[in-house]
Short mmCIF file of C-alpha atoms in Angstrom, two decimals:
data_model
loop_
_atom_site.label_atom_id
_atom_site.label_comp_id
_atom_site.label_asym_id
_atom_site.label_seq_id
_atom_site.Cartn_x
_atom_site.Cartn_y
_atom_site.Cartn_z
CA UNK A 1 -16.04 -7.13 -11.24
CA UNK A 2 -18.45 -8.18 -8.42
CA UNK A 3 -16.96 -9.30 -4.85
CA UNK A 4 -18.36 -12.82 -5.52
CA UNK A 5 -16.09 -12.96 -8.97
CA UNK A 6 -13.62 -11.90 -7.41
CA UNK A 7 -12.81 -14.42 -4.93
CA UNK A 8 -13.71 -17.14 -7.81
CA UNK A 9 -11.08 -15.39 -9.52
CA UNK A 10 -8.18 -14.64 -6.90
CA UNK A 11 -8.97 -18.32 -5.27
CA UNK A 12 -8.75 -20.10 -8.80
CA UNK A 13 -5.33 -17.74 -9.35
CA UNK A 14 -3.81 -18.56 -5.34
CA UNK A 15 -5.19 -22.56 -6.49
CA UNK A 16 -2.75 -22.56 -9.23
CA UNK A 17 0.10 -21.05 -7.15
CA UNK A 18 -0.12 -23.41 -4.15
CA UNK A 19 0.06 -26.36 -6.88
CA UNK A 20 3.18 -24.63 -8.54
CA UNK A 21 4.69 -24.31 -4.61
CA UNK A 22 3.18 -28.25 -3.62
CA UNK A 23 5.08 -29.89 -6.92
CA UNK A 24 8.59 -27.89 -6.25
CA UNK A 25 8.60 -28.39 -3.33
CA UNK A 26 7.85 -32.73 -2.78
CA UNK A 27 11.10 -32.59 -5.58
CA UNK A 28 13.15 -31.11 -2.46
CA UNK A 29 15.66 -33.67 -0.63
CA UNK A 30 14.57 -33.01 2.46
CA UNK A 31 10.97 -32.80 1.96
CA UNK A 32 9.92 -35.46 -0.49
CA UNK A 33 9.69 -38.22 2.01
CA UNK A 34 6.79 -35.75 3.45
CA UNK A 35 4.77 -34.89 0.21
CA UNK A 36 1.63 -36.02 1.29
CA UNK A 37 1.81 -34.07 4.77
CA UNK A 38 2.93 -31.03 2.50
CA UNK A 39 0.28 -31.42 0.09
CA UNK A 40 -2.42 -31.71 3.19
CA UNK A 41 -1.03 -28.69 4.61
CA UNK A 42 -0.65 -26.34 1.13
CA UNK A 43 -4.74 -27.29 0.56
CA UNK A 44 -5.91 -26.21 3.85
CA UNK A 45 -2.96 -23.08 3.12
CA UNK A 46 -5.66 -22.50 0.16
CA UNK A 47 -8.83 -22.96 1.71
CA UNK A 48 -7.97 -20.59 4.29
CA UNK A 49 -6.68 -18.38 1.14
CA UNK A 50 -10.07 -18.58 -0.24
CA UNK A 51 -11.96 -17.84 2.56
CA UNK A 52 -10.79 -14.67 2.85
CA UNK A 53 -11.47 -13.84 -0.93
CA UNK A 54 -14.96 -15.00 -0.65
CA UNK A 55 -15.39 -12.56 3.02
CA UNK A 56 -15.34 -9.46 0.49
CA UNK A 57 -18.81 -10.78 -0.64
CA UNK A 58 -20.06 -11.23 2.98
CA UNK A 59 -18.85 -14.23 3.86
CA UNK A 60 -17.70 -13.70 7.85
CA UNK A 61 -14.06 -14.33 8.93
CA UNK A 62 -13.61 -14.38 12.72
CA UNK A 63 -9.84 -12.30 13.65
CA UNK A 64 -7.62 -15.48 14.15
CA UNK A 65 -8.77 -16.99 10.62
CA UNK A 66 -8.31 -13.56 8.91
CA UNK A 67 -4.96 -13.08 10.13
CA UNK A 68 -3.82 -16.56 8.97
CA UNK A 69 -5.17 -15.96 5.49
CA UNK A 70 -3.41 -12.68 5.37
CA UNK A 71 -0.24 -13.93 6.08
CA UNK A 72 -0.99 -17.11 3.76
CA UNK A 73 -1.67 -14.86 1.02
CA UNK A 74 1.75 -12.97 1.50
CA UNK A 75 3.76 -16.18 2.19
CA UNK A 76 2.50 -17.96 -0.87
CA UNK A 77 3.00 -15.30 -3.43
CA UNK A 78 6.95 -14.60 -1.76
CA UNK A 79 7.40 -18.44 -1.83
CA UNK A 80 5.44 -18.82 -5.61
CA UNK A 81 8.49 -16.30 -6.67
CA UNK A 82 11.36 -17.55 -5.06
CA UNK A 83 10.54 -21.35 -6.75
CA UNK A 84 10.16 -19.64 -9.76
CA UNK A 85 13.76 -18.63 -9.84
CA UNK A 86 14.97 -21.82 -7.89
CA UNK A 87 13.81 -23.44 -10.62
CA UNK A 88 15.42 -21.86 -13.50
CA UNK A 89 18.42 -22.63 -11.22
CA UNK A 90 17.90 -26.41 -11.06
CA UNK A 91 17.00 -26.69 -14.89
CA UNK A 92 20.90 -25.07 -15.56
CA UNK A 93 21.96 -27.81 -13.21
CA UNK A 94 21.01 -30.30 -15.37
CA UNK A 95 24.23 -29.24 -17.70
CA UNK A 96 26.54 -30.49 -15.27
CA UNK A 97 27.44 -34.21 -15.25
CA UNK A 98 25.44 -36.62 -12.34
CA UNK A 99 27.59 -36.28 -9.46
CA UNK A 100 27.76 -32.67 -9.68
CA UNK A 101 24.16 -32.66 -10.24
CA UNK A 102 23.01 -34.01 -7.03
CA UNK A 103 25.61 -32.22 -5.15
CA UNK A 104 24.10 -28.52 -6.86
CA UNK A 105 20.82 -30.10 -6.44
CA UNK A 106 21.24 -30.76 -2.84
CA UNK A 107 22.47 -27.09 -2.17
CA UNK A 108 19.95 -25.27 -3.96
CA UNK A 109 17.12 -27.51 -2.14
CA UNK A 110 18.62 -26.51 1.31
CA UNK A 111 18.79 -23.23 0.01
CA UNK A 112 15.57 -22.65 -0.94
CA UNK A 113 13.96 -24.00 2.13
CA UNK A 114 16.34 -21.22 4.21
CA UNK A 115 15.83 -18.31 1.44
CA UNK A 116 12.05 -18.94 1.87
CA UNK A 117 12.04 -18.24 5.65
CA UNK A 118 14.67 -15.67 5.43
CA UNK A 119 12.46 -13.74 2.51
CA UNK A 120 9.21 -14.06 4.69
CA UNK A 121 10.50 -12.93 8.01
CA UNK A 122 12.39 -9.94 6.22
CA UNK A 123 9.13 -8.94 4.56
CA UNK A 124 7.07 -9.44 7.67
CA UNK A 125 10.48 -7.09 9.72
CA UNK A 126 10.45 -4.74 7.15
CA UNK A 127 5.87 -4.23 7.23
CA UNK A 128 6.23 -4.06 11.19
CA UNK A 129 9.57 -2.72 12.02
CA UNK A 130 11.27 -0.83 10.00
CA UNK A 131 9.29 2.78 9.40
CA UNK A 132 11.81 5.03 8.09
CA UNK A 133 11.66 9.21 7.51
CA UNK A 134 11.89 10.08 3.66
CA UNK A 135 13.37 13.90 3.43
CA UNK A 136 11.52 15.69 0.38
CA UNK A 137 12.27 18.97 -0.62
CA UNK A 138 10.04 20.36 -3.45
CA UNK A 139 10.60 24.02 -4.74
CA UNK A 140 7.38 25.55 -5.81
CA UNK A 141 6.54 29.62 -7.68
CA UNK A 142 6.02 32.27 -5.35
CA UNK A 143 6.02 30.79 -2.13
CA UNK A 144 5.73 33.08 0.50
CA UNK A 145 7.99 31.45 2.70
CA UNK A 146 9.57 27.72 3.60
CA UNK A 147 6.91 25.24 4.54
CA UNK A 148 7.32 21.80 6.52
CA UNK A 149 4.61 19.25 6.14
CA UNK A 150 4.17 15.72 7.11
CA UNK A 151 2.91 13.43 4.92
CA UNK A 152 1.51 9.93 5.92
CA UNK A 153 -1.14 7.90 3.27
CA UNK A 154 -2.00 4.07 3.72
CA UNK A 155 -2.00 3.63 8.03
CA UNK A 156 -4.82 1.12 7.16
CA UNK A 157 -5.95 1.09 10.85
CA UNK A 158 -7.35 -2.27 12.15
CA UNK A 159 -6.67 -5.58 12.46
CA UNK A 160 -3.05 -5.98 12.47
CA UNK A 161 -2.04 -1.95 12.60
CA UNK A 162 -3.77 -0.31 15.72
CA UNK A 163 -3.37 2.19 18.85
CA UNK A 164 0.06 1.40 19.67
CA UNK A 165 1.32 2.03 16.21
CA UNK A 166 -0.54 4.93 15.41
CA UNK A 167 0.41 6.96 18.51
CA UNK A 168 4.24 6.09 17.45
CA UNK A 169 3.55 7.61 14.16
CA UNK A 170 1.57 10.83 15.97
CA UNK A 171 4.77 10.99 17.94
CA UNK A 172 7.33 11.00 15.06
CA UNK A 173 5.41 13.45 13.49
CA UNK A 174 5.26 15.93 16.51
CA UNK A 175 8.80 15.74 16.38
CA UNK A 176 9.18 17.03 13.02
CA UNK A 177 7.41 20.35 14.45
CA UNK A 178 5.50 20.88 11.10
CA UNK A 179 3.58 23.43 9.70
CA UNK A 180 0.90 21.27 8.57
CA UNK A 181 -0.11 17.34 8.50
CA UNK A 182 -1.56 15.71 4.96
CA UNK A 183 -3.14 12.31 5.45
CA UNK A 184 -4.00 10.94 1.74
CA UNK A 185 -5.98 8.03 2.49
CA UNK A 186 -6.87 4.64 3.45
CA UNK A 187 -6.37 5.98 7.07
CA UNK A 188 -8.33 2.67 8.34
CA UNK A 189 -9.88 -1.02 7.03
CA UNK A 190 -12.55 -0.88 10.06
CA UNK A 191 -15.94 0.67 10.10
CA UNK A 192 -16.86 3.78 12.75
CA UNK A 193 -18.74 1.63 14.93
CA UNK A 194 -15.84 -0.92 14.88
CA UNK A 195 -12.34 1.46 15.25
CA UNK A 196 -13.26 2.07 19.07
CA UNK A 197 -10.22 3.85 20.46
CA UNK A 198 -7.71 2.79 17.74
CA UNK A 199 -7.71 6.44 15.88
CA UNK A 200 -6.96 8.72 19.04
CA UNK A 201 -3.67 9.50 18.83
CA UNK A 202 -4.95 11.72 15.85
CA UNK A 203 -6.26 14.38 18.24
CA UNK A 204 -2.43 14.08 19.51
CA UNK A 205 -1.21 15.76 16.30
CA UNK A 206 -0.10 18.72 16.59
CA UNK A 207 0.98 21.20 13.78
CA UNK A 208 0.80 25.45 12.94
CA UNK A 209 -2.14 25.07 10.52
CA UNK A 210 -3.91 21.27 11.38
CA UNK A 211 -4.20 18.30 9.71
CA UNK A 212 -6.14 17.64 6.53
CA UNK A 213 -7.38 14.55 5.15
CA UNK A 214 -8.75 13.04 1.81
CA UNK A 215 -10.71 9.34 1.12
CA UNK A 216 -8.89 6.63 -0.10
CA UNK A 217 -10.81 3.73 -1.58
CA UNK A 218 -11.23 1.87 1.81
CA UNK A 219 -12.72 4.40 3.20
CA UNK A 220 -15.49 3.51 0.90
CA UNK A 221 -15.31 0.13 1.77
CA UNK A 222 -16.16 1.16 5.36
CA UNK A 223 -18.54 3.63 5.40
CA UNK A 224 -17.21 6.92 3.90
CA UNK A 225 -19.44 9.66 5.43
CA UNK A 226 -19.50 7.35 9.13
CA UNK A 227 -15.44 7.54 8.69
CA UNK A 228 -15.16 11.14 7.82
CA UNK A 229 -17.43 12.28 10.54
CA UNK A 230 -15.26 10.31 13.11
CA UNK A 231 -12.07 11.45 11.78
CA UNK A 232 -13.51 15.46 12.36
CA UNK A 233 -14.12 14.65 15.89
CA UNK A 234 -10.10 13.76 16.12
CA UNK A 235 -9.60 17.11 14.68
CA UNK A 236 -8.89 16.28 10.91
CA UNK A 237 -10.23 18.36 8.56
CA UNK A 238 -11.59 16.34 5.22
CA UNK A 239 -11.07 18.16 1.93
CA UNK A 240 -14.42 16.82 0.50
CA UNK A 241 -13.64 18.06 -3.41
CA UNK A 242 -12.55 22.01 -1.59
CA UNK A 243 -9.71 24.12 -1.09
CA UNK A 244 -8.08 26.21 1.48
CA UNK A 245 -5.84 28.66 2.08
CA UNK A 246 -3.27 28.92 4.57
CA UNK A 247 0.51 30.01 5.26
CA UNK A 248 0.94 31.04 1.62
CA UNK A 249 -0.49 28.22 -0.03
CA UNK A 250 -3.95 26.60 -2.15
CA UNK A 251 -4.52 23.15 -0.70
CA UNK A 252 -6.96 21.26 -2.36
CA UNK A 253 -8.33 17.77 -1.53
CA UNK A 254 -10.80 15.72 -3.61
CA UNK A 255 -12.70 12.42 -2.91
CA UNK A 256 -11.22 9.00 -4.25
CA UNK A 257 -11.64 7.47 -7.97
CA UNK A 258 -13.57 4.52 -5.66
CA UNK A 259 -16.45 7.04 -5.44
CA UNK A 260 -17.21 6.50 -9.32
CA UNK A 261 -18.07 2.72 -8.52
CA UNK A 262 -19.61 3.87 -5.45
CA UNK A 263 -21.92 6.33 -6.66
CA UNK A 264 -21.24 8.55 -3.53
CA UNK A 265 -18.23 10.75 -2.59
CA UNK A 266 -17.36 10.87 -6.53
CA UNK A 267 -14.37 13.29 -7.39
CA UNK A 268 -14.80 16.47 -8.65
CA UNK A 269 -11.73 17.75 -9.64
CA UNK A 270 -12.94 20.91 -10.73
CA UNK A 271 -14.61 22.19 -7.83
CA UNK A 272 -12.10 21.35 -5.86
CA UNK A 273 -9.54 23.56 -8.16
CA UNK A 274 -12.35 26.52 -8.33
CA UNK A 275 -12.00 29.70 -5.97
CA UNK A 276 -8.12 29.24 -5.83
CA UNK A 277 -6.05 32.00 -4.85
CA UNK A 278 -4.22 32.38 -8.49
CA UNK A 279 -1.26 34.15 -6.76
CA UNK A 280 -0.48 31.30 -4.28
CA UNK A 281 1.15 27.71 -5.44
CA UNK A 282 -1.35 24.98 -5.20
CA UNK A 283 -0.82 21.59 -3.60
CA UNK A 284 -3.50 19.07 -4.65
CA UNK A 285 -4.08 16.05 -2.66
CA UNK A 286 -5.35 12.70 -4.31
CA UNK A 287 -5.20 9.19 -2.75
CA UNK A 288 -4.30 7.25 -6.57
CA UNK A 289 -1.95 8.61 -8.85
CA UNK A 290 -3.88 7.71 -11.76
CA UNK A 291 -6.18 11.12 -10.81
CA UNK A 292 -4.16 12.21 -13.25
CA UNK A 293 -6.18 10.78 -16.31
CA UNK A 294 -9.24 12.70 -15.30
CA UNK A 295 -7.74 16.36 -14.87
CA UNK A 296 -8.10 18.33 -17.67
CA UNK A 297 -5.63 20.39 -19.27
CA UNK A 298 -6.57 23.65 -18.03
CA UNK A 299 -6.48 22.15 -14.31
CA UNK A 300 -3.09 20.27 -14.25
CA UNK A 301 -2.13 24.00 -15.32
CA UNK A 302 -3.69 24.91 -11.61
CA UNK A 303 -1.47 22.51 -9.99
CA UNK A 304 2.20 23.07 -8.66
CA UNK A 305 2.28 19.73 -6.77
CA UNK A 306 -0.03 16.79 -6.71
CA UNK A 307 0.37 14.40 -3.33
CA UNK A 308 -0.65 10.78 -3.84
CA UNK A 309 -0.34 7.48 -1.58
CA UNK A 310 -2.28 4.28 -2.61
CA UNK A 311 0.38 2.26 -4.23
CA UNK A 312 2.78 1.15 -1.00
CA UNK A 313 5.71 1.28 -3.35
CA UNK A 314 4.30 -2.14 -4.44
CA UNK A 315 4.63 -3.56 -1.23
CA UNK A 316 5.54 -7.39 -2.14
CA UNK A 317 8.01 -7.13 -5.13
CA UNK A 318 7.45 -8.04 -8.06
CA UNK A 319 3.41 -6.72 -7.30
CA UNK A 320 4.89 -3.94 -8.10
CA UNK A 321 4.73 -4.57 -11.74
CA UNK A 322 1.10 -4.80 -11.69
CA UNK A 323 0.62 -1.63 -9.63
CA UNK A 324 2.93 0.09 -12.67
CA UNK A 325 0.35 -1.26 -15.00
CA UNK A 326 -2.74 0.00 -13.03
CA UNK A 327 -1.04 3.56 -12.09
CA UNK A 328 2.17 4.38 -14.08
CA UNK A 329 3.70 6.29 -11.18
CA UNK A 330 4.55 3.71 -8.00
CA UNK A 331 6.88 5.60 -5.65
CA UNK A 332 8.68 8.84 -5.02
CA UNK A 333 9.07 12.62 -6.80
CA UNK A 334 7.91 12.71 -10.74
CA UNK A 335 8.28 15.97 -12.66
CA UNK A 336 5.39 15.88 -15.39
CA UNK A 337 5.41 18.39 -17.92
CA UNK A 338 6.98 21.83 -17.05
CA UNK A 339 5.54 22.71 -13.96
CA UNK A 340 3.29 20.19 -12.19
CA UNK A 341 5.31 17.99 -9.70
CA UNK A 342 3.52 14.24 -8.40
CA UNK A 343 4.77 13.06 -5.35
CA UNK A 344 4.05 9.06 -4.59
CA UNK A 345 4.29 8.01 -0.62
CA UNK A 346 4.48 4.47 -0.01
CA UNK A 347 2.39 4.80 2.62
CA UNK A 348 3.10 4.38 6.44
CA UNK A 349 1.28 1.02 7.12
CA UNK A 350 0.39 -1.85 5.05
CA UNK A 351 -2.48 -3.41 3.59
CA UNK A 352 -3.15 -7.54 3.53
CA UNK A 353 -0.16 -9.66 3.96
CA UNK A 354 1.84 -8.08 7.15
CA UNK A 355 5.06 -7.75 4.89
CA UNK A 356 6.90 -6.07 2.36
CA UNK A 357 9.77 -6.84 0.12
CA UNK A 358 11.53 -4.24 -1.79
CA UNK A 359 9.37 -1.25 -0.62
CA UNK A 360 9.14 0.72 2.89
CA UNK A 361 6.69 2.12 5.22
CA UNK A 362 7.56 5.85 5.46
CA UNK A 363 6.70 9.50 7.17
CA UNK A 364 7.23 11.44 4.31
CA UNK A 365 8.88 15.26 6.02
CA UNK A 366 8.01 17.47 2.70
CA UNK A 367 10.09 20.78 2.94
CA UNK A 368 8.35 23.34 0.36
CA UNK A 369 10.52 26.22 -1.09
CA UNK A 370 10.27 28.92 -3.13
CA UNK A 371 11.20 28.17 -6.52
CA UNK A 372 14.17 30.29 -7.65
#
């Protein structure tokens, strides 16, 4: 699908939900005696909504625009689901006799009006204020001894996410004192030439073996080889389809699926599985879980634990569904087969809409052991 049917696409899709929201909402008490003031605000709601769909073909948004449709975007889709369900709760009103009717109907109409602030500012708290550390431990064959790793995928660096927060997530890692830092993607949504200082709390990271990086698909997006060459100065090292060895371990890294589409930084799997140490457990890192489909047999057979991001965990339930469809395997530790092991961050920033509603931003502290 090209950028330009795209945002045909997602505008004519946001079109129909901002409708859906506009006639629920002018049947609400409180605002139906301001319908056409609600209507005049849902369609400029949508044009800044497609504006922003349409900038992915080259279409220019200045900041203060793009940050309005981003948080449109996440409003109307938490808003589109909570009407849903309001009204499936107004249509089993309509069993009760008039009186009670308008007395249900006036509750739930209040109620919707507060659940719809309450679920926006939650997801926006939860996106912005609420990173939490997930405790993994993962026993692997013949593991020299106890490893501790930080995990982080999905910062997405840039317009809403930037120094500040990065340097707190630097910090909470130091803390951890590990033995090695994985970064599995979509580290930033800006170009080299456009991050400035925002990535320099990565040369702040500090760790027994470094920190080691693979693309996610906005690094394509970007400028992938611009991106990776900046992130080397901070002292990352990018697992460009290689492996290395260190404290008792294989760590392979391969570029993103995106690189297919891209026709540059395309993932070789097997490369980046070749020269392994076979008497060492190997960790693989890949930004989507759905790597999966293009491993062969022989090479899942390589692999003692795969490390993924790329999902958020959903981000904006129910999206989550939809992520399901596209990956199979959303969030947390997934035993496939007898041996190999897929662990799913929901990354440590978010991407679009400033919120999330039944998913978390997370440091993932990954404990290796030696299996028993």
């Amino acid at each position: 699908m090209s950028f330009y049917t795209f945002g045909i696409v997602a505008s004519v899709l946001f079109a129909l939900m901002d409708f859906y929201c506009y006639k629920s909402l002018a049947r609400n008490v409180l605002l139906a005696p301001l319908r056409y003031l609600l209507a005049a605000f849902i369609g400029v709601i949508w044009l800044v909504e497609a504006s922003f769909f349409f900038s992915f073909s080259g279409f220019e948004l200045n900041e203060f625009i793009y940050k309005i449709a981003i948080f449109s975007i996440g409003a109307t889709w938490l808003v589109f689901c909570l009407l849903l369900l309001f009204d499936a709760a107004i249509w089993g009103v309509g069993r009760f006799s008039r009186s009670r009717r308008r007395a249900l109907k006036f509750l739930l109409d209040v109620g919707v009006l507060i659940g719809a602030v309450a679920y926006v500012l939650r997801g926006v708290w939860n996106a912005n204020y609420d990173l939490v550390l997930t405790r993994r431990t993962v026993r692997v064959p013949n593991l020299a001894e106890p490893l501790n790793i930080a995990v982080i995928s999905d910062a997405h660096i840039g317009e809403f996410l930037g120094r500040d927060f990065l340097a707190d997530v630097v910090a909470r890692i130091n803390a951890l004192n590990p033995d090695a830092v994985f970064i599995v993607g979509d580290l930033t949504d800006l170009r080299a030439d456009q991050i400035g200082d925002r990535l320099d709390p990565l040369a702040s990271l500090k760790s027994r073996f470094g920190t080691f990086f693979v693309a996610g698909n906005h690094e394509y997006y970007h400028g992938l080889l611009s991106l990776c060459a900046k992130f080397e100065t901070l002292g990352v090292r990018v697992l460009r389809n290689e492996s290395v060895s260190f404290g008792g371990i294989n760590l392979a890294g391969v570029y993103d699926l995106a690189g297919f589409k891209a026709h540059q930084g395309e993932p070789d799997f097997t490369a980046a599985l070749s020269n392994l140490n076979s008497d060492l457990p190997t960790i693989l890192l890949a930004h989507q879980p759905k790597s999966l489909r293009y491993l062969r047999e022989e090479e899942l057979a390589k692999i003692d634990l795969m490390v993924c991001g790329h999902t958020h965990a959903g981000q904006i339930f129910p999206f989550g569904v939809l992520v399901w469809l596209d990956q199979k395997y959303i969030y947390g530790l997934y035993r496939i087969g007898e041996k190999l092991q897929l662990l799913v961050s929901s990354g440590v920033g978010f991407w679009g809409p400033p919120m999330r509603i039944w998913s978390k931003s997370e440091i993932v502290h990954l404990r290796l052991e030696n299996e028993l």
